[in-house]
């Protein structure tokens, strides 16, 4: 295991009715900017719960954060913070609202062009404090320091990470997730699953505890994911999915081990150029990477097959690997996320542009061994189009 320093400062309020904690979690003398998305929180009662809990606070609102939050929209919110002398921000929504808020709290204090935070990973010396009320379990953004922002005019979807943008707290009430459309439930489970796989499906790193944490989260997502399809109003199922998604990317399981972020990096390009949902891209790319890198990932693929999918230990290694990939595809498809690009009636014609964009974004050495070149990324895209269970 490699050396690491781990510090996660986000306080979690988990469970039914925890939105009421906002009244004490935010000091009364704070001027609060409430940031949300397209209005789902007004339809499902979350907005009413939040404003009731903050009835003693001075609140200003900013709505309209898009899925895959848009840079230009974030800049408007950052300007509002400056004009209104806001000193605390509350994000209420899914990963997009939380990611947008992370960028906004940094951009509001940034000296210079805020685009540099994303394009040049410019250092952030100051950011406003913020908290979250999560309504969509998926990204882990509620307990990590990452954010992904899109700039549609430039076909860019770029991430930044900074310790100054950890949420001060996050409220996770599973009851807020009952109103999620099936597509978003599926997206959330696939996203969380892939977050774990990117830490886990690398090579043996003498980190059995991280492996077993990862296998526990994967198994939980498989079991609870299947239950939520038929029993969507089951509180315990929703609660288990929510906590699993947070742990999938609060970086606990990635301490001391090398990760493979290739699925996300190629996936972000598919969102930028084809407009697919984040998790739709991951369901396509991960199985292709499993196929394409099956020799280098062999040991972990076998471990994954045996421990997560209970594949018979007596079958050959090749069969274990094939079953591991087939079962992963089948799980994503059962959840409602196709594993082929052609399922979306999209053609190959943007592959060359996507590869150029990866180069332009400096993503030329992906994977745990930094050996996935743009040429490999092109081959990975070719594996998922047309669809095939094994190559
Ligand atoms: O905008 P509203 O009206 O709130 O509707 C949203 C949105 O349309 C809706 N929704 C959210 N909660 C709901 C609900 N509808 C009904 N009931 C509820 N309780 O769901 C739609 C999708 O929301 P969004 O926030 O976009 O989804 P998600 O949480 O999957 O976030 C995706 C974004 O997060 C980024 C992705 O790239 C993408 O931009 N990611 C962020 C990461 C991070 N910060 O660590 C890591 C991830 O890998 C990911 O890249
Ligand atoms: Zn993700």
Short mmCIF file of C-alpha atoms and ligand atoms in Angstrom, two decimals:
data_model
loop_
_atom_site.label_atom_id
_atom_site.label_comp_id
_atom_site.label_asym_id
_atom_site.label_seq_id
_atom_site.Cartn_x
_atom_site.Cartn_y
_atom_site.Cartn_z
CA UNK A 1 0.00 0.00 0.00
CA UNK A 2 1.27 3.48 -0.81
CA UNK A 3 1.57 6.27 1.75
CA UNK A 4 -1.39 8.59 2.09
CA UNK A 5 -2.78 11.50 4.06
CA UNK A 6 -6.53 11.29 4.44
CA UNK A 7 -8.77 14.04 5.73
CA UNK A 8 -12.46 14.39 4.94
CA UNK A 9 -14.00 17.39 6.67
CA UNK A 10 -17.62 16.96 5.53
CA UNK A 11 -20.17 16.37 8.30
CA UNK A 12 -22.98 14.02 7.24
CA UNK A 13 -26.56 14.30 8.50
CA UNK A 14 -28.08 11.03 7.34
CA UNK A 15 -31.69 9.86 7.52
CA UNK A 16 -35.36 10.78 7.60
CA UNK A 17 -36.20 14.30 8.65
CA UNK A 18 -32.58 15.46 8.78
CA UNK A 19 -33.29 18.55 6.68
CA UNK A 20 -34.52 20.19 9.90
CA UNK A 21 -30.87 20.19 11.05
CA UNK A 22 -30.19 23.04 8.62
CA UNK A 23 -31.48 25.57 11.10
CA UNK A 24 -28.54 24.86 13.41
CA UNK A 25 -26.01 23.70 10.82
CA UNK A 26 -25.84 27.20 9.33
CA UNK A 27 -25.17 30.10 11.71
CA UNK A 28 -28.15 32.47 11.90
CA UNK A 29 -26.09 35.53 11.06
CA UNK A 30 -25.08 34.10 7.67
CA UNK A 31 -26.55 35.51 4.47
CA UNK A 32 -27.34 32.37 2.49
CA UNK A 33 -27.53 31.79 -1.25
CA UNK A 34 -29.77 28.79 -1.96
CA UNK A 35 -28.75 27.18 -5.26
CA UNK A 36 -30.88 24.61 -7.04
CA UNK A 37 -31.64 23.15 -10.45
CA UNK A 38 -34.64 23.01 -12.74
CA UNK A 39 -37.33 22.84 -10.06
CA UNK A 40 -37.63 19.19 -8.96
CA UNK A 41 -37.18 20.37 -5.37
CA UNK A 42 -40.33 22.48 -5.63
CA UNK A 43 -42.36 19.51 -6.85
CA UNK A 44 -41.22 16.99 -4.26
CA UNK A 45 -41.44 19.12 -1.12
CA UNK A 46 -37.69 19.44 -0.52
CA UNK A 47 -37.74 23.19 -1.19
CA UNK A 48 -40.55 23.60 1.36
CA UNK A 49 -38.60 21.61 3.98
CA UNK A 50 -35.42 23.62 3.37
CA UNK A 51 -37.06 27.04 3.50
CA UNK A 52 -38.96 26.03 6.65
CA UNK A 53 -35.73 24.96 8.34
CA UNK A 54 -34.12 28.26 7.31
CA UNK A 55 -37.03 30.49 8.29
CA UNK A 56 -34.72 32.38 10.71
CA UNK A 57 -32.07 32.97 8.04
CA UNK A 58 -31.75 35.57 5.34
CA UNK A 59 -31.92 33.66 2.04
CA UNK A 60 -31.48 34.63 -1.59
CA UNK A 61 -32.12 32.10 -4.37
CA UNK A 62 -30.42 31.14 -7.58
CA UNK A 63 -32.11 28.46 -9.69
CA UNK A 64 -31.63 26.92 -13.11
CA UNK A 65 -28.45 24.90 -12.71
CA UNK A 66 -28.55 22.45 -15.61
CA UNK A 67 -27.71 18.72 -15.57
CA UNK A 68 -24.02 18.78 -16.53
CA UNK A 69 -23.77 22.29 -15.09
CA UNK A 70 -22.96 25.06 -17.51
CA UNK A 71 -20.01 27.37 -16.93
CA UNK A 72 -21.87 30.50 -18.03
CA UNK A 73 -24.71 29.82 -15.56
CA UNK A 74 -22.20 29.34 -12.75
CA UNK A 75 -20.62 32.70 -13.51
CA UNK A 76 -24.00 34.40 -13.07
CA UNK A 77 -24.33 32.85 -9.62
CA UNK A 78 -20.77 33.88 -8.70
CA UNK A 79 -21.62 37.45 -9.67
CA UNK A 80 -24.75 37.37 -7.51
CA UNK A 81 -22.64 36.27 -4.54
CA UNK A 82 -20.36 39.27 -5.03
CA UNK A 83 -23.24 41.72 -5.48
CA UNK A 84 -25.24 40.45 -2.52
CA UNK A 85 -22.26 39.90 -0.21
CA UNK A 86 -23.32 36.30 0.43
CA UNK A 87 -21.33 34.48 3.08
CA UNK A 88 -22.73 30.91 2.92
CA UNK A 89 -24.10 28.84 0.06
CA UNK A 90 -26.53 25.92 0.25
CA UNK A 91 -26.73 23.54 -2.71
CA UNK A 92 -29.99 21.58 -2.93
CA UNK A 93 -30.14 18.91 -5.63
CA UNK A 94 -28.09 16.27 -7.39
CA UNK A 95 -24.45 16.15 -8.39
CA UNK A 96 -24.87 18.90 -10.95
CA UNK A 97 -26.13 21.43 -8.41
CA UNK A 98 -23.40 20.46 -5.94
CA UNK A 99 -20.64 20.54 -8.58
CA UNK A 100 -21.87 23.90 -9.82
CA UNK A 101 -21.85 25.22 -6.27
CA UNK A 102 -18.24 24.11 -5.77
CA UNK A 103 -17.20 26.02 -8.85
CA UNK A 104 -19.34 29.04 -7.93
CA UNK A 105 -17.91 29.37 -4.39
CA UNK A 106 -14.41 29.26 -5.84
CA UNK A 107 -15.13 31.53 -8.81
CA UNK A 108 -16.76 34.17 -6.58
CA UNK A 109 -13.43 34.67 -4.80
CA UNK A 110 -11.08 33.99 -7.69
CA UNK A 111 -8.71 36.72 -8.88
CA UNK A 112 -8.37 36.31 -12.63
CA UNK A 113 -10.26 34.34 -15.27
CA UNK A 114 -12.32 31.60 -13.52
CA UNK A 115 -11.99 29.39 -16.61
CA UNK A 116 -8.39 28.83 -15.49
CA UNK A 117 -9.71 26.86 -12.49
CA UNK A 118 -10.88 24.23 -14.98
CA UNK A 119 -8.66 24.65 -18.01
CA UNK A 120 -5.37 25.26 -16.17
CA UNK A 121 -6.22 23.75 -12.77
CA UNK A 122 -5.28 27.12 -11.30
CA UNK A 123 -4.83 27.11 -7.54
CA UNK A 124 -7.74 28.27 -5.40
CA UNK A 125 -6.70 30.31 -2.40
CA UNK A 126 -10.17 31.14 -1.10
CA UNK A 127 -13.72 29.82 -1.45
CA UNK A 128 -16.99 30.53 0.33
CA UNK A 129 -18.17 27.81 2.71
CA UNK A 130 -21.15 25.75 1.53
CA UNK A 131 -23.40 22.89 2.55
CA UNK A 132 -25.57 20.47 0.57
CA UNK A 133 -28.93 18.79 0.65
CA UNK A 134 -28.51 15.81 -1.66
CA UNK A 135 -31.54 14.61 -3.67
CA UNK A 136 -29.86 12.16 -6.10
CA UNK A 137 -27.43 9.48 -4.92
CA UNK A 138 -24.80 9.06 -7.62
CA UNK A 139 -21.74 11.25 -7.76
CA UNK A 140 -20.36 11.33 -4.22
CA UNK A 141 -19.95 15.07 -4.74
CA UNK A 142 -21.67 15.59 -1.38
CA UNK A 143 -18.57 14.26 0.40
CA UNK A 144 -15.68 14.94 -1.93
CA UNK A 145 -13.77 17.87 -3.33
CA UNK A 146 -14.35 17.25 -7.04
CA UNK A 147 -16.50 19.12 -9.52
CA UNK A 148 -17.20 18.74 -13.23
CA UNK A 149 -18.32 21.75 -15.29
CA UNK A 150 -19.37 21.91 -18.92
CA UNK A 151 -18.78 24.78 -21.32
CA UNK A 152 -21.02 23.93 -24.23
CA UNK A 153 -19.77 26.72 -26.48
CA UNK A 154 -16.35 25.04 -26.47
CA UNK A 155 -17.57 21.40 -26.29
CA UNK A 156 -15.66 21.08 -23.01
CA UNK A 157 -16.51 19.10 -19.91
CA UNK A 158 -13.69 19.53 -17.40
CA UNK A 159 -13.10 18.52 -13.81
CA UNK A 160 -11.24 20.17 -10.96
CA UNK A 161 -10.37 18.99 -7.46
CA UNK A 162 -9.50 21.22 -4.54
CA UNK A 163 -9.52 20.82 -0.77
CA UNK A 164 -11.15 24.26 -0.40
CA UNK A 165 -14.37 22.95 -1.99
CA UNK A 166 -15.30 20.13 0.36
CA UNK A 167 -18.84 20.73 1.61
CA UNK A 168 -18.94 21.81 5.27
CA UNK A 169 -21.88 19.43 5.67
CA UNK A 170 -24.27 17.36 3.59
CA UNK A 171 -27.79 16.30 4.46
CA UNK A 172 -28.67 12.87 3.06
CA UNK A 173 -32.36 12.11 3.50
CA UNK A 174 -33.24 8.98 1.48
CA UNK A 175 -36.89 10.08 1.39
CA UNK A 176 -35.94 12.91 -0.97
CA UNK A 177 -35.06 10.29 -3.60
CA UNK A 178 -38.54 8.71 -3.95
CA UNK A 179 -39.44 11.14 -6.73
CA UNK A 180 -36.42 10.39 -8.91
CA UNK A 181 -37.37 9.28 -12.42
CA UNK A 182 -36.28 5.68 -13.15
CA UNK A 183 -33.62 6.97 -15.53
CA UNK A 184 -31.95 8.97 -12.75
CA UNK A 185 -32.15 6.08 -10.29
CA UNK A 186 -30.39 3.88 -12.84
CA UNK A 187 -27.87 6.58 -13.64
CA UNK A 188 -27.04 6.98 -9.97
CA UNK A 189 -26.45 3.28 -9.38
CA UNK A 190 -24.31 2.90 -12.51
CA UNK A 191 -22.28 6.02 -11.68
CA UNK A 192 -21.57 4.84 -8.14
CA UNK A 193 -20.74 1.33 -9.39
CA UNK A 194 -18.22 2.71 -11.88
CA UNK A 195 -16.65 4.97 -9.25
CA UNK A 196 -15.86 1.86 -7.22
CA UNK A 197 -14.69 -0.14 -10.24
CA UNK A 198 -12.23 2.59 -11.17
CA UNK A 199 -10.54 2.22 -7.78
CA UNK A 200 -10.81 -1.55 -7.67
CA UNK A 201 -10.32 -2.98 -11.15
CA UNK A 202 -6.62 -2.28 -11.54
CA UNK A 203 -4.00 -4.76 -10.34
CA UNK A 204 -3.27 -6.40 -6.94
CA UNK A 205 -1.87 -3.63 -4.71
CA UNK A 206 -1.62 -5.41 -1.35
CA UNK A 207 -4.61 -3.49 -0.09
CA UNK A 208 -7.10 -6.20 0.91
CA UNK A 209 -9.17 -3.86 3.07
CA UNK A 210 -9.70 -1.41 0.20
CA UNK A 211 -10.61 -4.40 -2.00
CA UNK A 212 -13.16 -5.71 0.46
CA UNK A 213 -14.67 -2.26 1.05
CA UNK A 214 -15.01 -1.97 -2.74
CA UNK A 215 -16.52 -5.45 -3.12
CA UNK A 216 -19.00 -4.63 -0.32
CA UNK A 217 -20.15 -1.46 -2.07
CA UNK A 218 -20.41 -3.23 -5.45
CA UNK A 219 -22.45 -6.10 -4.00
CA UNK A 220 -24.71 -3.65 -2.17
CA UNK A 221 -25.35 -1.67 -5.35
CA UNK A 222 -26.15 -4.88 -7.28
CA UNK A 223 -28.57 -6.14 -4.62
CA UNK A 224 -30.25 -2.87 -3.76
CA UNK A 225 -30.25 -1.75 -7.39
CA UNK A 226 -32.33 -4.76 -8.34
CA UNK A 227 -34.68 -4.19 -5.38
CA UNK A 228 -35.32 -0.53 -6.19
CA UNK A 229 -36.66 -1.51 -9.63
CA UNK A 230 -39.54 -3.43 -8.06
CA UNK A 231 -39.83 -1.74 -4.66
CA UNK A 232 -39.03 1.93 -5.27
CA UNK A 233 -40.76 3.20 -2.11
CA UNK A 234 -38.78 0.99 0.25
CA UNK A 235 -36.96 3.35 2.62
CA UNK A 236 -34.20 0.91 3.52
CA UNK A 237 -33.42 0.24 -0.13
CA UNK A 238 -33.20 3.97 -0.83
CA UNK A 239 -31.06 4.49 2.29
CA UNK A 240 -28.62 1.74 1.35
CA UNK A 241 -28.25 3.07 -2.18
CA UNK A 242 -27.66 6.60 -0.89
CA UNK A 243 -24.94 5.65 1.57
CA UNK A 244 -23.29 3.28 -0.91
CA UNK A 245 -23.10 6.05 -3.52
CA UNK A 246 -21.51 8.43 -1.02
CA UNK A 247 -18.91 5.88 0.05
CA UNK A 248 -18.19 5.02 -3.57
CA UNK A 249 -16.54 8.39 -4.08
CA UNK A 250 -15.78 10.01 -0.76
CA UNK A 251 -12.25 8.76 -1.54
CA UNK A 252 -12.01 6.37 1.43
CA UNK A 253 -11.56 3.32 -0.81
CA UNK A 254 -8.99 4.98 -3.05
CA UNK A 255 -6.47 5.71 -0.29
CA UNK A 256 -3.13 3.99 -0.80
CA UNK A 257 -3.92 2.53 -4.23
CA UNK A 258 -3.59 3.53 -7.88
CA UNK A 259 -6.90 4.23 -9.65
CA UNK A 260 -8.00 4.03 -13.27
CA UNK A 261 -10.09 7.07 -14.23
CA UNK A 262 -10.15 6.23 -17.95
CA UNK A 263 -13.87 5.40 -18.05
CA UNK A 264 -14.78 8.81 -16.66
CA UNK A 265 -12.33 10.74 -18.80
CA UNK A 266 -13.53 9.16 -22.06
CA UNK A 267 -17.12 9.31 -20.80
CA UNK A 268 -16.93 13.07 -20.22
CA UNK A 269 -16.04 13.46 -23.90
CA UNK A 270 -19.10 11.43 -24.93
CA UNK A 271 -21.28 13.78 -22.90
CA UNK A 272 -19.56 16.83 -24.42
CA UNK A 273 -19.94 15.63 -28.02
CA UNK A 274 -23.04 13.39 -27.97
CA UNK A 275 -24.97 14.92 -25.05
CA UNK A 276 -25.42 11.58 -23.26
CA UNK A 277 -26.09 11.53 -19.51
CA UNK A 278 -22.97 11.04 -17.43
CA UNK A 279 -23.85 7.49 -16.34
CA UNK A 280 -25.03 6.51 -19.82
CA UNK A 281 -21.49 7.12 -21.03
CA UNK A 282 -19.99 5.07 -18.20
CA UNK A 283 -22.22 2.05 -18.91
CA UNK A 284 -20.85 2.08 -22.44
CA UNK A 285 -17.18 2.68 -21.70
CA UNK A 286 -16.46 0.55 -18.61
CA UNK A 287 -17.25 -2.85 -20.20
CA UNK A 288 -15.20 -1.84 -23.23
CA UNK A 289 -12.21 -1.03 -21.03
CA UNK A 290 -12.67 -4.33 -19.22
CA UNK A 291 -12.48 -6.08 -22.60
CA UNK A 292 -9.63 -4.01 -23.98
CA UNK A 293 -7.43 -4.17 -20.87
CA UNK A 294 -8.35 -7.70 -19.79
CA UNK A 295 -4.76 -8.92 -19.86
CA UNK A 296 -3.38 -6.19 -17.60
CA UNK A 297 -6.44 -6.33 -15.32
CA UNK A 298 -6.54 -10.14 -15.32
CA UNK A 299 -5.91 -10.79 -11.62
CA UNK A 300 -8.52 -8.29 -10.45
CA UNK A 301 -11.05 -9.39 -13.06
CA UNK A 302 -10.80 -12.93 -11.70
CA UNK A 303 -11.12 -11.70 -8.11
CA UNK A 304 -14.12 -9.56 -9.11
CA UNK A 305 -15.77 -12.52 -10.89
CA UNK A 306 -15.34 -14.81 -7.89
CA UNK A 307 -16.13 -12.42 -5.07
CA UNK A 308 -18.72 -10.05 -6.53
CA UNK A 309 -20.47 -12.35 -9.00
CA UNK A 310 -19.79 -15.67 -7.22
CA UNK A 311 -18.45 -17.23 -10.41
CA UNK A 312 -17.44 -20.86 -9.86
CA UNK A 313 -13.78 -21.00 -8.80
CA UNK A 314 -13.28 -24.18 -10.82
CA UNK A 315 -13.93 -22.71 -14.27
CA UNK A 316 -11.00 -21.46 -16.35
CA UNK A 317 -9.59 -17.94 -15.96
CA UNK A 318 -10.82 -17.03 -19.44
CA UNK A 319 -14.36 -18.06 -18.57
CA UNK A 320 -14.22 -16.12 -15.29
CA UNK A 321 -13.14 -12.99 -17.14
CA UNK A 322 -15.79 -13.39 -19.81
CA UNK A 323 -18.49 -13.90 -17.18
CA UNK A 324 -17.25 -10.89 -15.18
CA UNK A 325 -17.66 -8.67 -18.23
CA UNK A 326 -20.96 -10.21 -19.38
CA UNK A 327 -22.48 -9.93 -15.90
CA UNK A 328 -21.41 -6.30 -15.59
CA UNK A 329 -23.03 -5.52 -18.94
CA UNK A 330 -26.17 -7.44 -17.99
CA UNK A 331 -26.41 -5.53 -14.69
CA UNK A 332 -26.17 -2.15 -16.41
CA UNK A 333 -28.72 -3.23 -19.04
CA UNK A 334 -31.10 -4.50 -16.33
CA UNK A 335 -30.86 -1.17 -14.58
CA UNK A 336 -31.87 0.45 -17.88
CA UNK A 337 -28.51 1.70 -19.16
CA UNK A 338 -27.47 0.32 -22.57
CA UNK A 339 -23.85 -0.71 -23.01
CA UNK A 340 -23.60 0.12 -26.71
CA UNK A 341 -23.33 3.52 -28.35
CA UNK A 342 -25.61 2.41 -31.18
CA UNK A 343 -28.49 2.02 -28.68
CA UNK A 344 -28.68 5.81 -28.77
CA UNK A 345 -28.77 5.95 -32.60
CA UNK A 346 -25.38 7.65 -32.60
CA UNK A 347 -22.74 7.05 -35.22
CA UNK A 348 -18.95 6.85 -35.14
CA UNK A 349 -18.53 10.12 -36.98
CA UNK A 350 -17.43 12.06 -33.87
CA UNK A 351 -14.78 9.59 -32.71
CA UNK A 352 -11.92 11.47 -34.36
CA UNK A 353 -13.05 14.74 -32.79
CA UNK A 354 -13.33 13.05 -29.40
CA UNK A 355 -9.80 11.71 -29.67
CA UNK A 356 -8.51 15.18 -30.58
CA UNK A 357 -10.36 16.60 -27.60
CA UNK A 358 -8.75 14.07 -25.25
CA UNK A 359 -5.36 15.20 -26.59
CA UNK A 360 -6.34 18.85 -26.24
CA UNK A 361 -7.35 18.22 -22.61
CA UNK A 362 -4.04 16.50 -21.87
CA UNK A 363 -5.71 13.10 -21.34
CA UNK A 364 -3.13 11.13 -23.30
CA UNK A 365 -1.88 8.69 -20.64
CA UNK A 366 -4.97 7.27 -18.95
CA UNK A 367 -5.36 4.19 -16.78
CA UNK A 368 -3.63 2.86 -13.68
CA UNK A 369 -0.47 2.22 -15.71
CA UNK A 370 -0.81 5.49 -17.66
CA UNK A 371 -0.69 3.40 -20.82
CA UNK A 372 -4.01 4.26 -22.47
CA UNK A 373 -3.01 6.58 -25.30
CA UNK A 374 -5.48 8.43 -27.56
CA UNK A 375 -5.05 5.57 -30.04
CA UNK A 376 -6.11 3.12 -27.32
CA UNK A 377 -9.07 5.34 -26.41
CA UNK A 378 -10.17 5.13 -30.04
CA UNK A 379 -9.96 1.33 -29.91
CA UNK A 380 -11.97 1.35 -26.66
CA UNK A 381 -14.66 3.38 -28.41
CA UNK A 382 -14.60 0.90 -31.31
CA UNK A 383 -15.21 -1.98 -28.88
CA UNK A 384 -18.49 -0.43 -27.77
CA UNK A 385 -19.61 0.10 -31.35
CA UNK A 386 -20.93 -2.23 -32.58
CA UNK A 387 -22.00 -4.08 -29.49
CA UNK A 388 -20.40 -7.44 -28.82
CA UNK A 389 -20.10 -9.49 -25.63
CA UNK A 390 -16.52 -10.51 -26.24
CA UNK A 391 -13.72 -9.60 -28.59
O1 LIG B 1 -32.52 20.08 -11.97
P1 LIG B 1 -33.58 19.42 -11.19
O2 LIG B 1 -34.93 19.97 -11.44
O3 LIG B 1 -33.26 19.33 -9.72
O4 LIG B 1 -33.70 17.90 -11.74
C1 LIG B 1 -32.66 16.96 -11.68
C2 LIG B 1 -32.01 16.73 -13.04
O5 LIG B 1 -32.90 16.97 -14.08
C3 LIG B 1 -33.24 15.60 -11.37
N1 LIG B 1 -33.40 15.35 -9.94
C4 LIG B 1 -32.47 15.43 -8.96
N2 LIG B 1 -32.98 15.03 -7.79
C5 LIG B 1 -34.28 14.70 -8.02
C6 LIG B 1 -34.55 14.91 -9.39
N3 LIG B 1 -35.77 14.67 -9.93
C7 LIG B 1 -36.72 14.21 -9.11
N4 LIG B 1 -36.54 13.96 -7.78
C8 LIG B 1 -35.32 14.17 -7.22
N5 LIG B 1 -35.12 13.88 -5.92
O6 LIG B 1 -32.31 14.69 -11.90
C9 LIG B 1 -31.71 15.24 -13.05
C10 LIG B 1 -30.23 14.93 -13.06
O7 LIG B 1 -29.59 15.59 -11.99
P2 LIG B 1 -27.99 15.72 -11.94
O8 LIG B 1 -27.65 16.48 -10.72
O9 LIG B 1 -27.50 16.23 -13.25
O10 LIG B 1 -27.51 14.20 -11.83
P3 LIG B 1 -26.26 13.58 -11.11
O11 LIG B 1 -26.39 13.63 -9.64
O12 LIG B 1 -26.11 12.26 -11.74
O13 LIG B 1 -25.03 14.53 -11.50
C11 LIG B 1 -24.38 14.41 -12.73
C12 LIG B 1 -23.22 15.39 -12.80
O14 LIG B 1 -22.23 15.10 -11.80
C13 LIG B 1 -20.94 14.99 -12.43
C14 LIG B 1 -21.31 14.47 -13.79
O15 LIG B 1 -20.25 14.62 -14.72
C15 LIG B 1 -22.52 15.30 -14.14
O16 LIG B 1 -22.14 16.58 -14.61
N6 LIG B 1 -20.05 14.16 -11.60
C16 LIG B 1 -19.50 14.68 -10.49
C17 LIG B 1 -18.60 14.00 -9.71
C18 LIG B 1 -18.00 14.58 -8.51
N7 LIG B 1 -18.23 15.84 -8.22
O17 LIG B 1 -17.27 13.90 -7.77
C19 LIG B 1 -18.17 12.65 -10.04
C20 LIG B 1 -19.04 12.00 -11.04
O18 LIG B 1 -18.30 11.01 -11.66
C21 LIG B 1 -19.59 12.89 -12.09
O19 LIG B 1 -18.60 13.14 -13.09
ZN1 LIG B 2 -19.23 9.53 -12.21
#
